[in-house]
C-alpha angles and dihedrals in degrees: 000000000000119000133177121232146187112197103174122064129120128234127231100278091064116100121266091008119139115253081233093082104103132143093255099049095043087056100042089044094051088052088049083050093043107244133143100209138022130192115234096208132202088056091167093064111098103208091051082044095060083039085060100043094053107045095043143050132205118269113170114350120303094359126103133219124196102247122247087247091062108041088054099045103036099098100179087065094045083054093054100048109091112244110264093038128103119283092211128082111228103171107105121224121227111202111241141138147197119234133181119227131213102272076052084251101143124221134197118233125195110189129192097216165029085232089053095051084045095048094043093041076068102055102031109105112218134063096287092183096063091077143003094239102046134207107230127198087226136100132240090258095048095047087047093053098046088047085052093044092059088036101262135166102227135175143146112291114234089343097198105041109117097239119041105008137109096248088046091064105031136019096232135048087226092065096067108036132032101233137005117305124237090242138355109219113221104217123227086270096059144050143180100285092054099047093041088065083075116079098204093072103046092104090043116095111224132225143208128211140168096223077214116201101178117029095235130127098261092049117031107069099011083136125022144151128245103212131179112230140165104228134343111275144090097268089053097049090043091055083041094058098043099043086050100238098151103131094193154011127212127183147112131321093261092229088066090065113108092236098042100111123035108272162163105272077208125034082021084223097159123225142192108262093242097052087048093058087044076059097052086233101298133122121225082234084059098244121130126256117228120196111246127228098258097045077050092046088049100049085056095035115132090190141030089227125048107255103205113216105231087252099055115110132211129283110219123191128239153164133207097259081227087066091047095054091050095058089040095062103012105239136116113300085227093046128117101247099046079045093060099044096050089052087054097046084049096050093052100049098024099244149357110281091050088059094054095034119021099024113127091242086215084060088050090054095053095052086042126351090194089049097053089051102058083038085054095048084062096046094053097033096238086133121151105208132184092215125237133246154149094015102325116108109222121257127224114235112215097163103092087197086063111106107216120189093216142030132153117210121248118273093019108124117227105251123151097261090055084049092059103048 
């Protein structure tokens, strides 16, 4: 069977993570996405841990459920699912958690139970209850061995992204962890054809995650993995991941994440990599540049052009519909408006994936011609983009008067010499 996950959000204890974040919403939102399981995150964190246990049950191993009490009695969900939709959440949660450690490189953690976060809380050293994703005073090997001890999935977080990854800390996946890690997570900022110019991670299956810090639409499951497994439940994801059975990624446009180019951490001005290095770094507006992703893959990059390993699947580029409809139209993503048309658009195809993937185009345009078309630009890849960069995520330009400075044609890799040009 094949299922759509997301495997990367934070609970409410993170920083800088909405209140919002609770069991029941993450599972009803990720129904209204149309996603079959969503991680909980911060799994080390005891309060969101109690928040977990009391609001799921186990169905299937390793895999929760939001329990029927909940589900009737939760008004605030029952006020945030359109009118016309299921009541009841059917998106499954998978325990799992970041965690930073001490050389601040961040790692991605899928645990198959309440007894493994328990175990590891134990032998993790740092104060796991400051954050919910916590700095450890442990190093990528030890935190691998003790994943693998309890019977974990673990691999570098966003690997190429300038402040907290792997990549960002060592020029080799083998120098921060002893032996091969289970996956290896893209990062808004990367896909497949830029990671597959590095020849050290040709054997390593890639995943996609949203890193969600609200559990709304356009931000829960903008980026997410189909992958084909027997059953649901841990075992089988975890057979699943290792025997390289992901049948597809789907994320942003790398050129939409907001590290993708070098660039000012303040004034966000972007600069070829070299110049910034003829700069030590620093802005004339005194901000800090930080190296994008490209300019990184292509420090570490074996080939000039991606090779794509036979069990690779394809990396296919989205956008949260949410997104779409407010540059459609030009209005806040939270508003009203952009609100009710994504509800109509998810009453008549079920959920929101279906909309930017499966939907008859001829049936979008006749919901919203203007719609269909912008939906249409990302299915066929004829998409104009302001890149993205020092903290800044990219923006999608729909309005063909608009002068950009930049765009970089569909398919062309983003090697220094496109860059230049």
């Amino acid at each position: 069977m094949i299922i759509r996950a997301d495997l990367h959000i934070h609970g409410p204890y993170s920083m800088a993570t909405s209140k919002n974040m609770t069991p029941e919403l993450l599972s009803s939102q990720g129904t209204l996405k149309g996603l079959h399981i969503v991680a909980t995150g911060d799994a080390f964190h005891q309060k969101w841990l109690n928040m977990i246990e009391k609001a799921t049950e186990e169905d299937g191993e390793g895999i929760f459920r939001i329990k029927t009490s909940e589900k009737t009695h939760n008004e605030f969900l029952q006020e945030e699912i359109p009118e016309g939709l299921s009541k009841n959440p059917e998106t499954k949660l998978i325990l799992t958690s970041e965690v930073e450690d001490s050389r601040r490189v961040h790692h991605l953690i899928i645990l198959p139970s309440f007894e493994a976060a328990y175990h590891m809380r134990k032998k993790l050293k740092g104060n796991l209850d400051s954050d919910g994703r916590p700095r450890l005073k442990m190093n990528g090997t030890q935190i691998q061995e003790l994943a693998l001890e309890n019977g974990c999935m673990v691999g570098p977080a966003h690997a190429f992204t300038p402040w907290t990854s792997m990549y960002k800390e060592y020029d080799s996946i083998s120098n921060c962890y002893s032996q091969t890690p289970d996956f290896l997570e893209l990062g808004l900022s990367a896909d497949t054809d830029m990671a597959d110019r590095i020849e050290e991670l040709q054997d390593i299956p890639f995943l996609t995650n949203s890193d969600a810090h609200s559990p709304w639409p356009h931000r829960l499951g903008r980026e997410f993995n189909e992958i084909d497994v027997k059953n649901l439940s841990f075992p089988a994801l975890k057979d699943a991941i290792n025997d390289k059975k992901i049948t597809a990624n789907y994320g942003f446009d790398p050129r939409l994440g907001k590290y993708h180019r070098t660039a000012c951490t303040k004034c966000y001005q972007q600069y070829h990599p070299e110049e910034a290095i003829r700069m030590n770094m620093k802005c004339p507006c005194g901000g800090t540049i930080k190296k994008g992703v490209d300019y990184r893959v292509e420090e570490l990059a074996t080939w000039d052009e991606p090779h794509h390993p036979t069990h690779r699947p394809p990396y296919i580029h989205i956008m949260p519909l949410a997104e779409i409809i407010s540059l459609t139209y030009s209005k806040g993503v939270t508003t009203k408006f952009v609100q009710r048309k994504w509800q109509e658009l998810i009453l008549k195809f079920g959920d929101e994936i279906s909309v930017l993937i499966d939907a008859p185009l001829e049936e979008l345009t006749e919901i919203d011609p203007e719609l269909a078309r912008r939906i249409h630009a990302f299915r066929d890849k004829t998409l104009r983009i302001k890149v993205g960069g020092g903290g800044r995520y990219g923006e999608l330009v729909f309005d063909e008067d608009e002068v950009i400075n930049e765009v970089i044609p569909k398919n062309e890799n983003s090697t220094l010499d496109a860059f230049m040009k």
